[in-house]
Short mmCIF file of C-alpha atoms and ligand atoms in Angstrom, two decimals:
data_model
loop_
_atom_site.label_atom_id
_atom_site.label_comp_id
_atom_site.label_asym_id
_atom_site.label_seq_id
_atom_site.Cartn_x
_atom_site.Cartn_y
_atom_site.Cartn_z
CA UNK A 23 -7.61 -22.38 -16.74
CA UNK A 24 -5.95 -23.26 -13.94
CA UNK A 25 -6.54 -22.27 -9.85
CA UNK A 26 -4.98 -22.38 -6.45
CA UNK A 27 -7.04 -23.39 -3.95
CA UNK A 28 -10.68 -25.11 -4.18
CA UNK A 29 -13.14 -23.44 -1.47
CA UNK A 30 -16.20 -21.70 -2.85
CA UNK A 31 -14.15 -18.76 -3.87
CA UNK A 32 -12.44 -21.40 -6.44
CA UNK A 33 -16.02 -23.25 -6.92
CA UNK A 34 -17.69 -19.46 -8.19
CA UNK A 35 -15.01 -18.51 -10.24
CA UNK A 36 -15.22 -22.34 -11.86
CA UNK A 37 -18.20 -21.72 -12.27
CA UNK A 38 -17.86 -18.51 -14.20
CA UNK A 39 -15.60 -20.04 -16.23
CA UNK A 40 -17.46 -23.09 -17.40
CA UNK A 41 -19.95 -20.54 -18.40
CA UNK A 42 -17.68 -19.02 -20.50
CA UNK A 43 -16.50 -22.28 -22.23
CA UNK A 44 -13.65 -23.04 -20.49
CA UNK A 45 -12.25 -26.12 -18.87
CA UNK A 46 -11.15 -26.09 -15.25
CA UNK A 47 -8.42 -27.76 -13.41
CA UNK A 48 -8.35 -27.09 -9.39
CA UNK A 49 -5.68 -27.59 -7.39
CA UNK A 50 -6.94 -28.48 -3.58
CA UNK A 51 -5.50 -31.29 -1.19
CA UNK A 52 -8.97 -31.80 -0.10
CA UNK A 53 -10.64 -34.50 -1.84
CA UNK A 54 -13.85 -33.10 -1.65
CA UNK A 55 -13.73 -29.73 -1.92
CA UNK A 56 -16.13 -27.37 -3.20
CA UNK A 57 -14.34 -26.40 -6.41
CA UNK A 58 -13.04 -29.42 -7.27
CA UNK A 59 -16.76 -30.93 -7.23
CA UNK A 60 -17.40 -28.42 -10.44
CA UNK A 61 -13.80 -28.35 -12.32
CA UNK A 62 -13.12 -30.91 -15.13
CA UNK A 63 -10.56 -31.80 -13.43
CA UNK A 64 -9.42 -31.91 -9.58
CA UNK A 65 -5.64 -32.70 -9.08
CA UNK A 66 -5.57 -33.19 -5.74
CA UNK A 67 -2.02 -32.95 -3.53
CA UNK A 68 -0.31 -30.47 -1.71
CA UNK A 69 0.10 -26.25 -3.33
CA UNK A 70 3.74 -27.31 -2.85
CA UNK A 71 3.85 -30.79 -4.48
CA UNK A 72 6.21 -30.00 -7.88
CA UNK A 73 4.97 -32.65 -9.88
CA UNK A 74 1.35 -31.18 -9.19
CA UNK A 75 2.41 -27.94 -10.15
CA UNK A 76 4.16 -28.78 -13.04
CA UNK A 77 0.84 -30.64 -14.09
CA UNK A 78 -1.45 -27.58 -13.56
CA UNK A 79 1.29 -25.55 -15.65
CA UNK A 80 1.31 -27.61 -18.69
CA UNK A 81 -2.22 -28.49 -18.64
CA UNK A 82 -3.33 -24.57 -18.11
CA UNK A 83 -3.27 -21.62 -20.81
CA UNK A 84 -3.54 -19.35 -17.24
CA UNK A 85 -3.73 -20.06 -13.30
CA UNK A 86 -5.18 -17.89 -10.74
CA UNK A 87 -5.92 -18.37 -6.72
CA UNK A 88 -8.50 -17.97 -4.46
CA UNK A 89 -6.93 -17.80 -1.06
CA UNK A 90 -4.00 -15.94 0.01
CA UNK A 91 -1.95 -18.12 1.87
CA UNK A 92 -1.10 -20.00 -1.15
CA UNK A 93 2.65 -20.43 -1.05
CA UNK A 94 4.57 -17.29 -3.12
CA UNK A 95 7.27 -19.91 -4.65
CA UNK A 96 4.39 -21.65 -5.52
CA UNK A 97 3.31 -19.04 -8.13
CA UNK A 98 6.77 -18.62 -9.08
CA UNK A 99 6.88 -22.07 -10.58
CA UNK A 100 3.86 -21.63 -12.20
CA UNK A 101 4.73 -18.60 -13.73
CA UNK A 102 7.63 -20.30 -15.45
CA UNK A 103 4.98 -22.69 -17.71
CA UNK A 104 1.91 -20.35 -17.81
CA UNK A 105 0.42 -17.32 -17.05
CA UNK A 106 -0.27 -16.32 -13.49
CA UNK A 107 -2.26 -13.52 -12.19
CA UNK A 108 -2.09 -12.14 -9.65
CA UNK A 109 1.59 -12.27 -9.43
CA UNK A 110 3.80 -13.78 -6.48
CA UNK A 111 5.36 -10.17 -4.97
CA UNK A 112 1.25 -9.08 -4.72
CA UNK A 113 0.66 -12.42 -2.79
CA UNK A 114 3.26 -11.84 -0.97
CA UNK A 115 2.58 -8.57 0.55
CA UNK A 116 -0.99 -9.22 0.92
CA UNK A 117 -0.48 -12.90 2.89
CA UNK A 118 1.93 -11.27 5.21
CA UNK A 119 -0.37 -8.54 7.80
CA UNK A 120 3.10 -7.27 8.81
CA UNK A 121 4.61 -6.55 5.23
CA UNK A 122 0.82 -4.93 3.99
CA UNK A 123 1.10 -2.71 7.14
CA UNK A 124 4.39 -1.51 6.39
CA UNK A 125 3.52 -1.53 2.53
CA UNK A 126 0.60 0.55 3.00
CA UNK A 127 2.36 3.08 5.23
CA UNK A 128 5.01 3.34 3.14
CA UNK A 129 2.79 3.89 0.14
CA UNK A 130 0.84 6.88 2.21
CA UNK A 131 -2.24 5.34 3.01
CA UNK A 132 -3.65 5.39 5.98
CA UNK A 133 -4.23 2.15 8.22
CA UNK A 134 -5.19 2.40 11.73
CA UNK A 135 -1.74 2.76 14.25
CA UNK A 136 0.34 -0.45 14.18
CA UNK A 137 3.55 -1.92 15.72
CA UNK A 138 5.27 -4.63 13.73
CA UNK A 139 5.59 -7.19 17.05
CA UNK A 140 8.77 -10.08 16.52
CA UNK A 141 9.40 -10.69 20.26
CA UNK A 142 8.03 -9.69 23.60
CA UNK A 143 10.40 -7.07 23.75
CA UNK A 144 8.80 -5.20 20.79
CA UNK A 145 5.12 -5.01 22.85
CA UNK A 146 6.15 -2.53 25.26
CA UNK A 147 7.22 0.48 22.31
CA UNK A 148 3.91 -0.65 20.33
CA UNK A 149 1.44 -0.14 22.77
CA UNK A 150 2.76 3.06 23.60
CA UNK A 151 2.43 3.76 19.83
CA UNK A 152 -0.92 1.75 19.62
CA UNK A 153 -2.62 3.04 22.76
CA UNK A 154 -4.99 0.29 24.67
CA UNK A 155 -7.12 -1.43 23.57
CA UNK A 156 -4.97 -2.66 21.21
CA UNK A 157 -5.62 -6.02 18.87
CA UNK A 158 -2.67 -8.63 18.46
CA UNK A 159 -2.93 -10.12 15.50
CA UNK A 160 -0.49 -13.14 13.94
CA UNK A 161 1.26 -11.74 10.62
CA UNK A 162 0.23 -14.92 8.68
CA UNK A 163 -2.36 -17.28 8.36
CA UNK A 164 -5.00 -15.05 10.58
CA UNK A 165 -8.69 -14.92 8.54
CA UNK A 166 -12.11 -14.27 9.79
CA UNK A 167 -10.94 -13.26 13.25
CA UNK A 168 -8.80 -16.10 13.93
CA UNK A 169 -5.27 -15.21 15.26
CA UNK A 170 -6.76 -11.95 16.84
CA UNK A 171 -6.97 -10.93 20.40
CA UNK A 172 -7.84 -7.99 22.16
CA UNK A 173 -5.61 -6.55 24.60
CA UNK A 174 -5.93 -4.24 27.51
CA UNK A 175 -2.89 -4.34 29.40
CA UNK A 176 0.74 -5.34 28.50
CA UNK A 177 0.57 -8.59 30.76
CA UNK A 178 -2.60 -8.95 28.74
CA UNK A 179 -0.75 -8.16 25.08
CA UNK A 180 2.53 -10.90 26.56
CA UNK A 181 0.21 -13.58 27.25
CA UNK A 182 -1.29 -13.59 23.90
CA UNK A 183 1.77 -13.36 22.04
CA UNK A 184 2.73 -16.25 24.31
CA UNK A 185 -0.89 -17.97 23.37
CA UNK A 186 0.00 -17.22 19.29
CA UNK A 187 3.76 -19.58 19.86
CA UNK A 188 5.37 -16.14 19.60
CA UNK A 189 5.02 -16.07 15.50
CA UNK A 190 5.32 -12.51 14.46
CA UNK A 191 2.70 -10.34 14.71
CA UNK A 192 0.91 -6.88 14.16
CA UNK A 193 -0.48 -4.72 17.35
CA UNK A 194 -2.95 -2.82 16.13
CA UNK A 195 -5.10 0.16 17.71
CA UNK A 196 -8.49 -0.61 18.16
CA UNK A 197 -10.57 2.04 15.89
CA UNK A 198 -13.51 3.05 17.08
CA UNK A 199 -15.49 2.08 13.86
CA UNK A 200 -18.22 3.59 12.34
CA UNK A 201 -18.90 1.38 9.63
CA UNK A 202 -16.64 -1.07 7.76
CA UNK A 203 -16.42 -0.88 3.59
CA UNK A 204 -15.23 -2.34 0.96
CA UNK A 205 -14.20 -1.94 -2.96
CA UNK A 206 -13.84 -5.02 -5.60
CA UNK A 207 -11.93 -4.29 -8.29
CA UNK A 208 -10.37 -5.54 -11.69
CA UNK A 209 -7.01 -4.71 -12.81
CA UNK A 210 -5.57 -5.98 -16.27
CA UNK A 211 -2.62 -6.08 -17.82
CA UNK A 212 -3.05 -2.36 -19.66
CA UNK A 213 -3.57 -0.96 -16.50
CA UNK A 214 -7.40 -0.50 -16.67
CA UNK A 215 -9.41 -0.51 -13.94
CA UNK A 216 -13.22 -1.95 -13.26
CA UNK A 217 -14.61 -1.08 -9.87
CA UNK A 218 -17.47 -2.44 -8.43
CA UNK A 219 -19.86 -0.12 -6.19
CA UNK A 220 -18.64 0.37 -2.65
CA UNK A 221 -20.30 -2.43 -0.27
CA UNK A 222 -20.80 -1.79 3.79
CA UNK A 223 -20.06 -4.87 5.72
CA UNK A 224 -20.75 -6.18 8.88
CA UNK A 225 -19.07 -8.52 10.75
CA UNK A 226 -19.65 -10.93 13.65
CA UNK A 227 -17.25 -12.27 16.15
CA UNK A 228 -14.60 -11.09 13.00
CA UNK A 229 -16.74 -12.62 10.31
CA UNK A 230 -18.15 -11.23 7.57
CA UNK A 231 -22.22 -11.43 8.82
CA UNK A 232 -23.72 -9.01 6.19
CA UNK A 233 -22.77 -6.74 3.12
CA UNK A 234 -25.18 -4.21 1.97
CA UNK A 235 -24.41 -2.14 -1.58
CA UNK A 236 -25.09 0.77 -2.10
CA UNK A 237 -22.94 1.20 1.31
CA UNK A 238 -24.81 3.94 3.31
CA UNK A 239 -21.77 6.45 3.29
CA UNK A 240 -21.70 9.76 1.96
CA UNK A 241 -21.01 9.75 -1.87
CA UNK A 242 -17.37 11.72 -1.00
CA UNK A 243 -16.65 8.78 0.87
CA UNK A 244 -17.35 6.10 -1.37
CA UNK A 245 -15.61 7.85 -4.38
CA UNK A 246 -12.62 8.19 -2.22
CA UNK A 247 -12.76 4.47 -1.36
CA UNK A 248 -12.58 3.80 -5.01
CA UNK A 249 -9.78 6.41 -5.62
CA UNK A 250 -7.79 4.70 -2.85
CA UNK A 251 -8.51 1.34 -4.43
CA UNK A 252 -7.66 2.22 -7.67
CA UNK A 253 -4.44 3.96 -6.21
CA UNK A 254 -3.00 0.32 -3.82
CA UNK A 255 -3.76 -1.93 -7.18
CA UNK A 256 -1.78 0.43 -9.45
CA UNK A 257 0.89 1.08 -7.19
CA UNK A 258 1.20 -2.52 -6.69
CA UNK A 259 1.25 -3.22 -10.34
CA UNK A 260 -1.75 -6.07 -9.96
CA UNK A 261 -3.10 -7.63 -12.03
CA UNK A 262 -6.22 -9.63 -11.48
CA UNK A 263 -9.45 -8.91 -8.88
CA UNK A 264 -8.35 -7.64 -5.70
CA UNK A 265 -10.49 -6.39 -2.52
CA UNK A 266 -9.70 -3.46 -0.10
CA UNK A 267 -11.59 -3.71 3.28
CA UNK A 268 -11.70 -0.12 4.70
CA UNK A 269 -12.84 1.26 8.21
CA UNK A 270 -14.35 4.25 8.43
CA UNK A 271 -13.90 6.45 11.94
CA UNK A 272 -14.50 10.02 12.21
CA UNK A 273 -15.67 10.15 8.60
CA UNK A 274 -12.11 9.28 7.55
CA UNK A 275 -11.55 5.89 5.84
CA UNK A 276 -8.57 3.25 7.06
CA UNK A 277 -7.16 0.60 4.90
CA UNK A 278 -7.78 -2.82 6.93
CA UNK A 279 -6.99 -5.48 4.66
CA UNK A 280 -6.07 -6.35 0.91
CA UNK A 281 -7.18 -9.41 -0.43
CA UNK A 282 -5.55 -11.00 -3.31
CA UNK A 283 -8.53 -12.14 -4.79
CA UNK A 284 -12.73 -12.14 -5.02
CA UNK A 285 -13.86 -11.58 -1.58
CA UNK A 286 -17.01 -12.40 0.67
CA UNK A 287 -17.96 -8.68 0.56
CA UNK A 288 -18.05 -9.05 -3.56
CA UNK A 289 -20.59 -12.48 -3.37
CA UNK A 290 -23.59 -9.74 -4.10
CA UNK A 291 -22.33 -9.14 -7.33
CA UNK A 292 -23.46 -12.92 -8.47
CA UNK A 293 -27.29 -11.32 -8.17
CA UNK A 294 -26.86 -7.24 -8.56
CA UNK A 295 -24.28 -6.43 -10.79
CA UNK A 296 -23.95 -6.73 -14.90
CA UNK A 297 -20.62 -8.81 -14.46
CA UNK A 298 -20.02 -10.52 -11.33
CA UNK A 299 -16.45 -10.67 -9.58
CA UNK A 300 -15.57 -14.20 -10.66
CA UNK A 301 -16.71 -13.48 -13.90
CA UNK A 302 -14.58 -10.47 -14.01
CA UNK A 303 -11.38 -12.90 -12.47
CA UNK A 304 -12.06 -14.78 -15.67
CA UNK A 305 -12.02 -12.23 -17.96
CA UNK A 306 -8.55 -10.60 -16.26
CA UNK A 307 -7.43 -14.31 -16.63
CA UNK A 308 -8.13 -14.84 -19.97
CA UNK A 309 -6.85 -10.92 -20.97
CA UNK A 310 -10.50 -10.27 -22.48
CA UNK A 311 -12.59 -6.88 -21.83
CA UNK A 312 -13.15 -6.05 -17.83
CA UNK A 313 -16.93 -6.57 -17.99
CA UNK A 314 -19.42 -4.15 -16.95
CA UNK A 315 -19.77 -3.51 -13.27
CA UNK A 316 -22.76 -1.59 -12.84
CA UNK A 317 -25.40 -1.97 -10.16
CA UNK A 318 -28.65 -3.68 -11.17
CA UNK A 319 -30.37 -3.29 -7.90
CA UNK A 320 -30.08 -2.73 -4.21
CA UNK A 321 -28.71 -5.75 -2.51
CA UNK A 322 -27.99 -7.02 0.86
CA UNK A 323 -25.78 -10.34 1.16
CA UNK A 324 -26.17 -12.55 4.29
CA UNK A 325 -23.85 -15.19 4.63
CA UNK A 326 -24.93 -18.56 6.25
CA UNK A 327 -22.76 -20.51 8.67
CA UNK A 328 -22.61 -23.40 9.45
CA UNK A 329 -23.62 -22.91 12.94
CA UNK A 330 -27.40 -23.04 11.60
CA UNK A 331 -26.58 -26.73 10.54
CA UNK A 332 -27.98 -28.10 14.05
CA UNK A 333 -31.69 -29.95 14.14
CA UNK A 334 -31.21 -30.93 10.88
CA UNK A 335 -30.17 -27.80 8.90
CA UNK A 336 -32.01 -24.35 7.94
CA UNK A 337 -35.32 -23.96 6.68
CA UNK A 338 -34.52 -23.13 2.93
CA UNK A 339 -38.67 -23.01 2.62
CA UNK A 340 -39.62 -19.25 3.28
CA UNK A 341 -36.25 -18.31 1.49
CA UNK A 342 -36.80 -20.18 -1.92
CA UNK A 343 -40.51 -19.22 -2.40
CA UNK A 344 -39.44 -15.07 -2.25
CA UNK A 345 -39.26 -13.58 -5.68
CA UNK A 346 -36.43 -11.37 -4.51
CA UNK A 347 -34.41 -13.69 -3.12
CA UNK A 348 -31.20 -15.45 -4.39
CA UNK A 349 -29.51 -18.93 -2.53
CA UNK A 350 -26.01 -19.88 -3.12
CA UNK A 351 -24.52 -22.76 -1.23
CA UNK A 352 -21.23 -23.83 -1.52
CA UNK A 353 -21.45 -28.02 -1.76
CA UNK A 354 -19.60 -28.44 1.94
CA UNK A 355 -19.79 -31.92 3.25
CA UNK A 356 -19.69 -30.87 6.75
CA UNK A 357 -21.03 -27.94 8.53
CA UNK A 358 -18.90 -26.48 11.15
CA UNK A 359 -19.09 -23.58 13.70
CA UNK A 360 -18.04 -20.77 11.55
CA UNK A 361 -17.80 -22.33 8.65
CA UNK A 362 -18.93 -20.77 5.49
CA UNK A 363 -21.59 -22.64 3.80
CA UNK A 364 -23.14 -20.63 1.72
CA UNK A 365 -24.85 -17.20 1.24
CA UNK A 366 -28.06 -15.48 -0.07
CA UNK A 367 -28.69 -11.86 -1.63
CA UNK A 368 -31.80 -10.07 -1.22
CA UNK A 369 -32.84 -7.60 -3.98
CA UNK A 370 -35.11 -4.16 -3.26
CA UNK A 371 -36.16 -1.00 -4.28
CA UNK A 372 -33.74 0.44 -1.72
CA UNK A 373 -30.82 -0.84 1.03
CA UNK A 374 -33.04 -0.42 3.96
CA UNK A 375 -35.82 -2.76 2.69
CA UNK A 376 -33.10 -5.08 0.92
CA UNK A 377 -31.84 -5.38 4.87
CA UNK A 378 -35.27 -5.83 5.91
CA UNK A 379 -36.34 -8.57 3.76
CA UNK A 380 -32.85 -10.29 4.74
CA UNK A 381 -33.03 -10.02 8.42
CA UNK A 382 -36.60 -11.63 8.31
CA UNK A 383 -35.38 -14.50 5.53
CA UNK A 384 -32.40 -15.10 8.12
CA UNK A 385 -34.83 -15.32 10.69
CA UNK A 386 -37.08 -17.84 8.75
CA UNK A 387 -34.23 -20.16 7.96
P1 AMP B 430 -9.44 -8.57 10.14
O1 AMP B 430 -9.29 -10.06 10.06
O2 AMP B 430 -8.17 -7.87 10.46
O3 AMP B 430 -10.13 -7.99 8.93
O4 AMP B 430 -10.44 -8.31 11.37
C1 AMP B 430 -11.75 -8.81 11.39
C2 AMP B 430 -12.71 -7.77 11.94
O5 AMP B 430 -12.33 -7.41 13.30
C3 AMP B 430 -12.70 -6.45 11.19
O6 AMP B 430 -13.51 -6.52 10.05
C4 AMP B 430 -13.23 -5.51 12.27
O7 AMP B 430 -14.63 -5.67 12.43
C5 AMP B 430 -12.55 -6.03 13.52
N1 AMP B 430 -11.26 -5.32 13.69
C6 AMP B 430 -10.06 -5.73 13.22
N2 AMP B 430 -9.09 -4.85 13.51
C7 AMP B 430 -9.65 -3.84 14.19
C8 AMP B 430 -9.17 -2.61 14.76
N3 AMP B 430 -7.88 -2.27 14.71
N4 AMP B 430 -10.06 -1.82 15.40
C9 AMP B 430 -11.39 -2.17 15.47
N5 AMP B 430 -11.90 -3.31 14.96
C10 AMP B 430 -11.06 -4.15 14.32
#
């Protein structure tokens, strides 16, 4: 098997994989990346280099990818040696914020208001669509938070579409959240779908800080989160695991974001669930049964930054002794601001004392 892309999205689903007996080839220009540390093989160049490609194609049964700014023509190349899930037109709407906007819309689900923003001229009409505060956001190449600013004013809403090199963008109302959710789901090639329970996330400064499953939303709400995840992968035709990020304001829920892939929100999964979500990428992959996704145990996820890398990195002490407690960490070489290094989940009798436990483990590290 054969993947795009070699963070620790790619390094779980390897992972998974060699589990299952397979063999692993990662594609990743970084020499040192955390999926190419586990895969059999690492071929490391460029997602556009064709004699890389053509490599991963005849070496691979099946590819997949773990990011979703891998290059659509990309996929398209690959498709022409081996199987490739999920396919190019999916990437393509999900890399692009400006094409899932307008997909979404299109398709009748509900997103917060948006403008589609290509030159200054276009702010003007969008805020007045929008309403302030609004948040700018770059069409491509945006992720946790980066690419985003919040806007007040239209001098303020020019001189960050000025700041962003004048790229195309999304304007986007700012909802007054209540709480953010999220659905991971399998689709295969029959059309059946595996959902995992609805998760509640949290973010900081745009980043995913904590995820805590069951997500403490009325059961209406949840089921509806799953209908309207079920509903964008069908309608898209996907095949493969996919995430929907919701908001929910007013009680109502929002579509925020498809991702194209396992997401951060779905990392609890590893510890709670019967089948986790790389497992289940695998099994998509491969065209085998969509594994079981049913909830073992309250769970909250925490993930750990490399911002807690100063004075010689966290305490793992208080964390690894606790029965109910989980580690994963992701094999970075260097810990940065931000940076995702790795995560823990926290199992209880229910969400509240899951959260607990993981605010005083965070706390210890
Ligand atoms: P995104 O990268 O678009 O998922 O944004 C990262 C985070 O910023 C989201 O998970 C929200 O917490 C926040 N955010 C993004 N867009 C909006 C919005 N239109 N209104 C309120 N909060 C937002």
């Amino acid at each position: 098997m054969g993947i795009l892309g070699g963070g620790q999205l790619g390094r779980m689903f390897t992972i998974a994989a060699r589990t299952m007996g397979y063999k692993v080839v990662v594609l990743d220009p970084d020499f040192a990346s955390p999926a190419g540390q586990m895969a059999d093989v690492h071929l490391q160049a460029d997602y556009t280099d064709h004699g890389a490609l053509r490599q991963l194609g005849a070496a691979c049964a099946a590819v997949t990818t773990e990011f979703e700014n891998v290059p659509a023509a990309s996929l398209i190349e690959l498709a022409k040696h081996c199987r490739v899930s999920p396919g190019a037109q999916c990437v393509a709407i999900a890399q692009d914020r400006s094409h899932e906007k307008s997909w979404l819309a299109q398709n009748g689900f509900a997103t917060a208001p948006f403008a589609l923003v290509y030159s200054e001229g276009d702010l003007d009409a969008g805020l007045a669509d929008t309403g302030t505060p609004a948040i700018l956001k770059v069409a491509r190449f945006g992720y946790d938070g980066k690419g985003q600013a919040r806007v007040n004013t239209r001098e303020e809403a020019r001189a960050a579409f000025r700041e962003f090199g004048e790229q195309p963008c999304v304007l986007e109302g700012f909802v007054k959240l209540e709480r953010e959710v999220s659905v991971v789901l399998a689709r295969d090639d029959a059309g059946e779908c595996a959902l995992f329970p609805v998760a509640e996330n949290r973010h900081e400064n745009g980043i995913l800080d904590v995820s805590i499953v069951p997500a403490r939303v009325p059961d209406s709400l949840a089921r509806q989160a799953r209908d309207m995840a079920r509903d964008i992968a069908g309608k898209l035709g996907y095949v493969g695991v996919m995430a929907v990020e919701f908001f929910v304001a007013d009680g109502r829920l929002m579509v925020n974001e498809i991702a194209p892939r396992p997401h951060n929100s779905g990392h609890y999964t590893l510890d709670a669930c019967v089948t986790d979500q790389f497992e289940q990428q695998v099994r998509v992959l491969c065209g085998l049964p969509l594994g079981d996704t049913r909830l073992l145990s309250p769970v909250a996820m925490v993930n750990i930054l490399g911002d807690r890398w100063h004075d010689g990195g966290p305490h793992w002490d208080a964390l690894l002794a606790h029965p109910n407690v989980k580690l994963h960490l992701y094999g970075k070489e260097t810990a940065r601001p931000g940076r995702k290094m790795g995560h823990f989940n926290v199992l209880d009798a229910d969400v509240e004392a899951a959260l607990q436990l993981a605010e005083q483990m965070r706390g210890a590290l």
